[in-house]
Coordinates of C-alpha atoms in Angstrom, one line a residue:
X1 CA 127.1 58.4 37.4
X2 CA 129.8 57.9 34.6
X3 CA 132.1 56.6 37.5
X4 CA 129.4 54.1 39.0
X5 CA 131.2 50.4 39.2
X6 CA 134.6 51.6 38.7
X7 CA 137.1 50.2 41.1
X8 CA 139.4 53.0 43.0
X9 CA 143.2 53.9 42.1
X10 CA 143.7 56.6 44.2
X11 CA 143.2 56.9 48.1
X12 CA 139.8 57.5 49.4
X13 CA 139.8 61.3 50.3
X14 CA 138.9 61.6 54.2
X15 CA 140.2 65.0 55.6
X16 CA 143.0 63.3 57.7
X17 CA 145.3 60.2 56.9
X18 CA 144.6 58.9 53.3
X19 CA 143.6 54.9 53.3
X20 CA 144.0 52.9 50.6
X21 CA 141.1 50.5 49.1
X22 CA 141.3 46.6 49.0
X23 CA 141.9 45.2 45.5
X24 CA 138.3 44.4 44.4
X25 CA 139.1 41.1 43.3
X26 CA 139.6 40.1 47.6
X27 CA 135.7 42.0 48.1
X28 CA 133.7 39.2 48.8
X29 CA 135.6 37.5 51.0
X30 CA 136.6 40.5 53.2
X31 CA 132.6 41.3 53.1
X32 CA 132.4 37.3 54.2
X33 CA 134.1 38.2 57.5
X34 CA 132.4 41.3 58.3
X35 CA 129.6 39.5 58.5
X36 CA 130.6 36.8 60.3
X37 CA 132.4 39.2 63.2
X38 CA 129.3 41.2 63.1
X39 CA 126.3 38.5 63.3
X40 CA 129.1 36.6 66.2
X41 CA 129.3 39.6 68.0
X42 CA 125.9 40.2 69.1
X43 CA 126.7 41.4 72.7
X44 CA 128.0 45.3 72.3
X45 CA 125.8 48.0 72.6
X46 CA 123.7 49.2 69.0
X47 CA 125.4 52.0 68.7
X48 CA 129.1 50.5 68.7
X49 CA 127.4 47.7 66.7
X50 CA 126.5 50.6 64.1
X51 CA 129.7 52.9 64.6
X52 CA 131.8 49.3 63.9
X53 CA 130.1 48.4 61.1
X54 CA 129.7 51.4 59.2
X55 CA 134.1 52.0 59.5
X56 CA 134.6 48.4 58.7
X57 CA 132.7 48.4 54.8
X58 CA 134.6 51.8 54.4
X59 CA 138.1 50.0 54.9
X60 CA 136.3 47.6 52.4
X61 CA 134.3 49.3 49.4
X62 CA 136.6 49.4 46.3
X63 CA 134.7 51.9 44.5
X64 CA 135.0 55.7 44.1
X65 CA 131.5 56.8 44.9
X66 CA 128.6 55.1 46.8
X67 CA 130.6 53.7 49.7
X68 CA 129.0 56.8 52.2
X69 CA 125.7 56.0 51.7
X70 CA 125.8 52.2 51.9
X71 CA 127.8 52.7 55.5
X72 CA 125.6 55.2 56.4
X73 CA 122.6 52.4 55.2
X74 CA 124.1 49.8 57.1
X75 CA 124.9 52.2 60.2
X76 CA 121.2 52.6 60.2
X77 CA 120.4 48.6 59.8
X78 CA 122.5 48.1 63.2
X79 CA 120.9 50.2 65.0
X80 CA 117.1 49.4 63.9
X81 CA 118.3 45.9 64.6
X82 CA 119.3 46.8 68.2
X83 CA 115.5 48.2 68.8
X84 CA 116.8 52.4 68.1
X85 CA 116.4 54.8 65.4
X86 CA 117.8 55.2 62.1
X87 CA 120.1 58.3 62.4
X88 CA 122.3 59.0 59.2
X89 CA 124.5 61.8 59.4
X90 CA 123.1 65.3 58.5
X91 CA 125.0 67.7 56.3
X92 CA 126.3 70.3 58.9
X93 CA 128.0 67.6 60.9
X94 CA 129.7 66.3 57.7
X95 CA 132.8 67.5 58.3
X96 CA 133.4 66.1 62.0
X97 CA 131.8 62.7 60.5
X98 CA 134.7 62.8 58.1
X99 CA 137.3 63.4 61.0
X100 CA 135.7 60.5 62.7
X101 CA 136.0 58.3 60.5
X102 CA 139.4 58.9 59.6
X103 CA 140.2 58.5 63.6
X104 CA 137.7 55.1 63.7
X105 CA 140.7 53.8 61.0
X106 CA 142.9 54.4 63.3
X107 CA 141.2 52.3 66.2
X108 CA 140.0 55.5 68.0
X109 CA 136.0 55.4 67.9
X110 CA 135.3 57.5 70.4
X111 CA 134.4 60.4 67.8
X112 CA 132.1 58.0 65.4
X113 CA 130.3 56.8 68.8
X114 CA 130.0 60.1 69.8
X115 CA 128.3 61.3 66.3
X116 CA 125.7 58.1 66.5
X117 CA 124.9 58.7 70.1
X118 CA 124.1 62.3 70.1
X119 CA 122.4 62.0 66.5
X120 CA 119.8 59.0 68.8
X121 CA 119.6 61.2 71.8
X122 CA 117.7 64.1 69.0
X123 CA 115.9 61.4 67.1
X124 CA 114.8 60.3 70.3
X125 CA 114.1 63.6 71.4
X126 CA 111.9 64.3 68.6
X127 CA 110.0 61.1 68.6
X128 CA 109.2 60.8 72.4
X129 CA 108.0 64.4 72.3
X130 CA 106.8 66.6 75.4
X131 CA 103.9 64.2 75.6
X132 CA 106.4 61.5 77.2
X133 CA 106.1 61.1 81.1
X134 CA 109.6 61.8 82.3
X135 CA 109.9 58.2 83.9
X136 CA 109.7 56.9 80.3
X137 CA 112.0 59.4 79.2
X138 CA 114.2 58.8 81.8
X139 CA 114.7 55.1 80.9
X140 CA 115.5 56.2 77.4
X141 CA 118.4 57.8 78.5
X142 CA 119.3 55.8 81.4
X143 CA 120.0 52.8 79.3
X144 CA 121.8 55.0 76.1
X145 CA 123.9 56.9 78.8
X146 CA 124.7 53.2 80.3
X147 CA 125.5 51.4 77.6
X148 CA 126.4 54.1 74.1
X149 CA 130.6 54.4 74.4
X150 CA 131.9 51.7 76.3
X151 CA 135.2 53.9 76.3
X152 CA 133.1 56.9 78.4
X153 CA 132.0 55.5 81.2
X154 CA 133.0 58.0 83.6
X155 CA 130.0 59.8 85.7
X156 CA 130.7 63.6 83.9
X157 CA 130.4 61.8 80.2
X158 CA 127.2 60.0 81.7
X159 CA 125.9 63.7 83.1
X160 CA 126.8 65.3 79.2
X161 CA 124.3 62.4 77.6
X162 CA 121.7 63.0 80.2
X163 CA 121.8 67.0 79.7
X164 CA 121.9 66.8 75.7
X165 CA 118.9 64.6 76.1
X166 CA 117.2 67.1 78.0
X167 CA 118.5 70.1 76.1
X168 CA 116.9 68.5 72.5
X169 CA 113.9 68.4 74.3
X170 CA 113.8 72.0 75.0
X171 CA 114.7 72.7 71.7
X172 CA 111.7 69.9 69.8
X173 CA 109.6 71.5 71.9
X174 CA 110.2 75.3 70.9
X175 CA 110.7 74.0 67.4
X176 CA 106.7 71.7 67.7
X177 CA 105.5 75.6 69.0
X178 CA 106.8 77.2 66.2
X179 CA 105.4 75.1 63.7
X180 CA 102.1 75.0 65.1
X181 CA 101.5 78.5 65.5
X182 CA 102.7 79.0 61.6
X183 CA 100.0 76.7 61.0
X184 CA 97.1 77.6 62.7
X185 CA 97.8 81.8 62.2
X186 CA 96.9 83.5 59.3
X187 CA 99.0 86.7 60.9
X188 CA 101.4 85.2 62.8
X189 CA 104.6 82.5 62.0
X190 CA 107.5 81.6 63.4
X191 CA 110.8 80.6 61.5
X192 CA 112.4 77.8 63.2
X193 CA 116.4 77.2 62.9
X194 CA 118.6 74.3 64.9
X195 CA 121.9 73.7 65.0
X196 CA 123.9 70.7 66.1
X197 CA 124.2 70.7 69.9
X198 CA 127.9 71.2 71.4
X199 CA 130.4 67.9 71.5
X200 CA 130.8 66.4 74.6
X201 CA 134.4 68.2 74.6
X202 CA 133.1 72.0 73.9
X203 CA 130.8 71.2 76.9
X204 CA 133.6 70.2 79.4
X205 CA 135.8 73.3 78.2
X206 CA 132.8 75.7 78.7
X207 CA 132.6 74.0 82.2
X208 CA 135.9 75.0 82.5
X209 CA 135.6 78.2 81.8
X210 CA 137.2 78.1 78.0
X211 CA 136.0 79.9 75.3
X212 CA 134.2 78.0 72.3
X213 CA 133.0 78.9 69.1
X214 CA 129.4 77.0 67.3
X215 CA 127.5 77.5 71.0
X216 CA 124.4 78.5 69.2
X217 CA 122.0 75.7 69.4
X218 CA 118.9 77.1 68.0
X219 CA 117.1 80.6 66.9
X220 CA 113.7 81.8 65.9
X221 CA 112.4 84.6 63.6
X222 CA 108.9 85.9 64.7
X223 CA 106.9 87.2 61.8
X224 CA 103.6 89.7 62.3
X225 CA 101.4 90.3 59.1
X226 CA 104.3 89.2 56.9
X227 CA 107.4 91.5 58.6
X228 CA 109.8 90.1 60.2
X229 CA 109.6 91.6 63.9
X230 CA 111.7 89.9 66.2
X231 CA 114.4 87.6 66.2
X232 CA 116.0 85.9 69.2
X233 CA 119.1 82.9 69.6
X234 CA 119.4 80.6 72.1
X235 CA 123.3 79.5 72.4
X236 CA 125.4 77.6 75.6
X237 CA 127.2 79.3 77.9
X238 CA 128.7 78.5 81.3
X239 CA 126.1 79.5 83.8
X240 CA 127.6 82.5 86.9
X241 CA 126.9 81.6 89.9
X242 CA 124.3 83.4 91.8
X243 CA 124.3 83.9 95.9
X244 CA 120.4 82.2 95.7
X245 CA 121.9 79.3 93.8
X246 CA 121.1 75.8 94.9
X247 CA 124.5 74.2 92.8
X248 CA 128.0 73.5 94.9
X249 CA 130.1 76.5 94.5
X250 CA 132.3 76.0 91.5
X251 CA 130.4 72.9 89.8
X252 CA 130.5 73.7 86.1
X253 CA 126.8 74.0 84.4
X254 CA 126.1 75.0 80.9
X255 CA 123.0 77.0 80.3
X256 CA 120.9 78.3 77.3
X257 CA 121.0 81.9 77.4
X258 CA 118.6 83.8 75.6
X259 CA 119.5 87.3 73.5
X260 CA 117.7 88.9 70.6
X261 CA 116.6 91.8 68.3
X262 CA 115.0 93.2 65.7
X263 CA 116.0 90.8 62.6
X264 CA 119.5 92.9 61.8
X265 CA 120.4 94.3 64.9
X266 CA 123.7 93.3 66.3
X267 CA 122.7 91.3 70.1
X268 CA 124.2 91.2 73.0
X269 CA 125.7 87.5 74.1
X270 CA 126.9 89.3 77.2
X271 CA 124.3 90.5 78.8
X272 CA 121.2 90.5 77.3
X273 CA 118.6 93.3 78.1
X274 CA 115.1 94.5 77.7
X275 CA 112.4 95.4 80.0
X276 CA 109.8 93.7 77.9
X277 CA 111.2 89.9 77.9
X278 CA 111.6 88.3 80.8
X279 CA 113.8 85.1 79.8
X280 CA 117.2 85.2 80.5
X281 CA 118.6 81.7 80.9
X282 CA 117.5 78.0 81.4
X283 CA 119.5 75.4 82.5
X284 CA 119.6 71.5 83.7
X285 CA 120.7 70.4 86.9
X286 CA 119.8 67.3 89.3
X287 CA 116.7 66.5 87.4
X288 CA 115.5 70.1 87.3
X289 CA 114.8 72.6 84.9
X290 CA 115.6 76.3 86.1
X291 CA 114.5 79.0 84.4
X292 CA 116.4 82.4 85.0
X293 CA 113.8 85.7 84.9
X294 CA 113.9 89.3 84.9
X295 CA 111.9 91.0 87.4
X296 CA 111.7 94.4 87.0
X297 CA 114.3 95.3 89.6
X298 CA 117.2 97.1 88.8
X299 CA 120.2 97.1 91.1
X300 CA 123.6 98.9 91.6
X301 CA 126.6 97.1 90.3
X302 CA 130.4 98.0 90.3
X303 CA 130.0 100.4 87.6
X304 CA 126.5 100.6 86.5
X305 CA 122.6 99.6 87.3
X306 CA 122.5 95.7 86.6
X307 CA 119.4 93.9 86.3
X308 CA 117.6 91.5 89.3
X309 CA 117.3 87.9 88.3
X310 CA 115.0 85.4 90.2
X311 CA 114.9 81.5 89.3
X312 CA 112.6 79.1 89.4
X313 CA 111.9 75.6 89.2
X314 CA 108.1 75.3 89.0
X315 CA 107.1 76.0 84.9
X316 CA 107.9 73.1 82.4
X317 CA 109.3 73.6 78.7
X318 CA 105.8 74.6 77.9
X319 CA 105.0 77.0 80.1
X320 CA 108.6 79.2 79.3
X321 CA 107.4 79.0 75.7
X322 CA 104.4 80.3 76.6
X323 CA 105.7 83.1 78.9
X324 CA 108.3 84.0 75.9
X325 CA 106.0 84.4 73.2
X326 CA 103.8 86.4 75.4
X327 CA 106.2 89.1 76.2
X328 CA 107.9 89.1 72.2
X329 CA 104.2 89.2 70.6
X330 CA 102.2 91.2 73.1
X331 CA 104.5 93.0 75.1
X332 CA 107.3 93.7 72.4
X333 CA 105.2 93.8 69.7
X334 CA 101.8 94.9 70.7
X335 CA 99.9 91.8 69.2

């Protein structure tokens, strides 16, 4: 606080090029024509309104601290304004806000837009619930995928703000479950932990067959009578091709995969095992959800016995849930 009101003399400290501060004394008039560009320009899309407005009173603000929050503030004025959700920016995407913002100085926004539209597609996830018909939902998206990044228009960047929408779902609904069961059991709770789902360039480069680190998007800790018994992650992966698959040979799909263990076991993220749990994978694809089983059939591979997977397209978010916890408190752990 002993800095509060005191005008900058050094650079403000993004992680990439350094950019100096106006002199204070030309603040109000530079703030002057922000507004006016922003209050004339009513006809982009919220979330460029937002992105634009929060870089432009960073290249204004004269003082060392403060400046964040008020863009973040004003970020979240733009887009209440256009009708969406306040967003912010959380603490574990900090660091690619910073790069962002650096870039957005530069006159490349596609990283800030990015950051804003996939922080409204989990707001919106959250808020709209499993309760929402998917019509609704679908409208949600539909008009964010249409109009969020004016630079992205191409059909595969619309297909990546479709499938995060539905992937956040999946993972609001696991994290609702969760929460409810911790609160209605005296014996039995469930430690929820998300993490921030995969840009929309990790997502092409796993379509592509690339390796990518931060692919875990969300894990659980199952607790019986106060031990910890189980503990399973969900993380992205490029989905192989089955001969029952309904996809065109080659299109690139990204899938949740499921692998677990006891709380300090090392897991598998190859090829998860174990005759008690069912799940193996769940994935997105024309409107669908498939969910990827085990089904007690072993079979002969190259080098070793390999398990039988069947998929299906009949049990919603709920009902996979349901089936999971089934076989990881009664099967695996005998509740």
């Amino acid at each position: 606080m002993k800095r509060l009101g005191v005008t900058a003399k050094e650079m403000s400290k993004y992680p990439k090029q350094p950019l100096p501060p106006p002199a204070h004394g030309s603040v109000p008039s530079l703030i002057d024509d922000m507004i006016a560009i922003y209050v004339k320009d009513d006809t982009a899309h919220p979330v460029i309104r937002a992105a634009w407005l929060h870089n432009r009173f960073t290249h204004i603000h004269p003082f060392l601290d403060g400046n964040g929050r008020t863009a973040r503030l004003l970020q979240d004025f733009a887009l209440l304004s256009g009708k969406l959700f306040p967003t912010g920016v959380p603490s574990a995407l900090r660091d690619d806000y910073y790069d962002a913002l650096a870039d957005a100085d530069n006159d490349d926004w596609d990283g800030l837009v990015a950051i804003i539209a996939n922080r409204q597609l989990s707001v919106i996830a959250k808020a709209s619930g499993i309760a929402m018909e998917r019509e609704e939902r679908s409208k949600w998206v539909a008009r964010l995928a249409k109009k969020a990044d004016d630079k992205k228009k191409g059909a595969q960047h619309k297909q990546y703000l479709v499938w995060a929408h539905k992937m956040n779902e999946i993972q609001s609904a696991f994290e609702a479950t969760a929460q409810e069961i911790s609160d209605v059991s005296d014996v039995l709770s469930v430690e929820h932990q998300s993490y921030p789902i995969i840009d929309f360039k990790t997502w092409k480069n796993l379509g592509a067959g690339k390796r990518a680190t931060a692919t875990w998007f969300f894990g659980q800790i199952l607790i019986v009578d106060g031990d910890r018994a189980y503990r399973f992650v969900v993380y992205f992966r490029k989905h192989l091709s089955f001969p029952s698959d309904p996809f065109v040979d080659g299109e690139p799909i990204i899938s949740l995969r499921f692998t677990g263990g006891k709380p300090h076991e090392k897991y598998d993220f190859g090829q998860f095992s174990d005759p008690d749990i069912r799940l193996r994978e769940l994935l997105f694809h024309a409107e669908d959800l498939y969910v990827y089983y085990f089904n007690g059939k072993m079979r002969q591979g190259r080098h070793e016995q390999i398990e039988q997977w069947e998929h299906s397209t009949e049990f919603t978010a709920n009902d996979i849930i349901e089936h999971l916890y089934s076989d990881l408190f009664e099967n695996k752990n005998g509740v």
